[in-house]
GROMACS .gro file of C-alpha atoms in nm:
model
   90
    1MET     CA    1  -3.165  15.372  28.878
    2PRO     CA    2  -3.433  15.644  28.877
    3HIS     CA    3  -3.496  15.809  29.213
    4LEU     CA    4  -3.853  15.900  29.316
    5GLU     CA    5  -3.953  16.145  29.587
    6PHE     CA    6  -4.300  16.199  29.731
    7THR     CA    7  -4.388  16.514  29.926
    8SER     CA    8  -4.499  16.506  30.287
    9GLN     CA    9  -4.825  16.676  30.177
   10LEU     CA   10  -4.900  16.377  29.954
   11ALA     CA   11  -4.820  16.141  30.242
   12GLN     CA   12  -5.090  16.315  30.450
   13HIS     CA   13  -5.349  16.170  30.210
   14VAL     CA   14  -5.208  15.829  30.117
   15ASP     CA   15  -4.937  15.587  30.232
   16CYS     CA   16  -4.624  15.642  30.023
   17PRO     CA   17  -4.248  15.636  30.074
   18PRO     CA   18  -4.071  15.970  30.118
   19GLN     CA   19  -3.817  15.856  29.859
   20GLN     CA   20  -3.715  15.541  29.681
   21THR     CA   21  -3.483  15.426  29.404
   22VAL     CA   22  -3.631  15.182  29.152
   23THR     CA   23  -3.528  14.982  28.848
   24ALA     CA   24  -3.713  15.126  28.547
   25THR     CA   25  -3.661  15.259  28.195
   26THR     CA   26  -3.985  15.460  28.174
   27LEU     CA   27  -4.186  15.679  28.410
   28ALA     CA   28  -4.471  15.427  28.392
   29GLU     CA   29  -4.239  15.144  28.504
   30ALA     CA   30  -4.101  15.357  28.787
   31LEU     CA   31  -4.449  15.440  28.914
   32GLU     CA   32  -4.565  15.079  28.878
   33SER     CA   33  -4.272  14.966  29.089
   34ILE     CA   34  -4.391  15.195  29.371
   35PHE     CA   35  -4.761  15.110  29.320
   36SER     CA   36  -4.686  14.739  29.365
   37GLN     CA   37  -4.558  14.818  29.716
   38PHE     CA   38  -4.814  15.090  29.799
   39PRO     CA   39  -5.139  14.990  29.621
   40ALA     CA   40  -5.352  15.276  29.757
   41LEU     CA   41  -5.109  15.521  29.599
   42ARG     CA   42  -5.212  15.407  29.249
   43ASP     CA   43  -5.573  15.521  29.299
   44TYR     CA   44  -5.460  15.850  29.448
   45VAL     CA   45  -5.214  15.929  29.167
   46MET     CA   46  -5.378  15.767  28.863
   47GLN     CA   47  -5.719  15.792  28.698
   48ALA     CA   48  -5.898  15.473  28.592
   49ASP     CA   49  -5.808  15.547  28.227
   50GLY     CA   50  -5.436  15.556  28.309
   51GLY     CA   51  -5.394  15.933  28.315
   52LEU     CA   52  -5.274  16.137  28.610
   53GLN     CA   53  -5.527  16.264  28.862
   54GLN     CA   54  -5.576  16.641  28.833
   55HIS     CA   55  -5.456  16.695  29.192
   56VAL     CA   56  -5.113  16.537  29.126
   57ALA     CA   57  -4.808  16.689  28.956
   58ILE     CA   58  -4.498  16.499  28.847
   59PHE     CA   59  -4.160  16.653  28.769
   60ILE     CA   60  -3.881  16.466  28.591
   61ASP     CA   61  -3.539  16.626  28.627
   62GLY     CA   62  -3.703  16.958  28.715
   63GLN     CA   63  -3.948  16.962  28.422
   64MET     CA   64  -4.319  16.936  28.498
   65LEU     CA   65  -4.499  16.657  28.314
   66PRO     CA   66  -4.797  16.818  28.137
   67HIS     CA   67  -5.132  16.656  28.217
   68GLY     CA   68  -5.229  16.427  27.932
   69GLU     CA   69  -4.865  16.347  27.851
   70SER     CA   70  -4.780  15.979  27.809
   71LEU     CA   71  -4.623  15.811  28.110
   72ASP     CA   72  -4.404  15.610  27.871
   73LEU     CA   73  -4.135  15.878  27.889
   74ALA     CA   74  -3.783  15.739  27.910
   75VAL     CA   75  -3.598  15.767  28.241
   76ASP     CA   76  -3.244  15.658  28.321
   77ASP     CA   77  -3.015  15.595  28.615
   78THR     CA   78  -2.975  15.966  28.683
   79SER     CA   79  -3.344  16.062  28.659
   80GLN     CA   80  -3.501  16.244  28.954
   81ILE     CA   81  -3.881  16.199  28.967
   82PHE     CA   82  -4.074  16.423  29.206
   83VAL     CA   83  -4.441  16.347  29.280
   84MET     CA   84  -4.643  16.613  29.459
   85GLN     CA   85  -4.990  16.740  29.537
   86ALA     CA   86  -5.076  16.994  29.265
   87LEU     CA   87  -5.142  17.342  29.399
   88ALA     CA   88  -5.455  17.538  29.318
   89GLY     CA   89  -5.556  17.884  29.412
   90GLY     CA   90  -5.761  18.180  29.320
   0.00000   0.00000   0.00000
């Protein structure tokens, strides 16, 4: 089952589990499983049109998901999904 982790920085802004294993075959299903338990997290992570918020970054097995990429990416029992606050600087 895919394993999701949420950073402590993200938890400072919205209620979310530090980590959780879910039953899912796509990234979208994995996120939806978490959103059903932590509804405020959906609005913090997702835009109204279904895309990722600009201030959020997701990594799957160490690879960053580019913004605008479909969330219908396949995940499996060994997938590690890391959700974090995107960093910005100047």
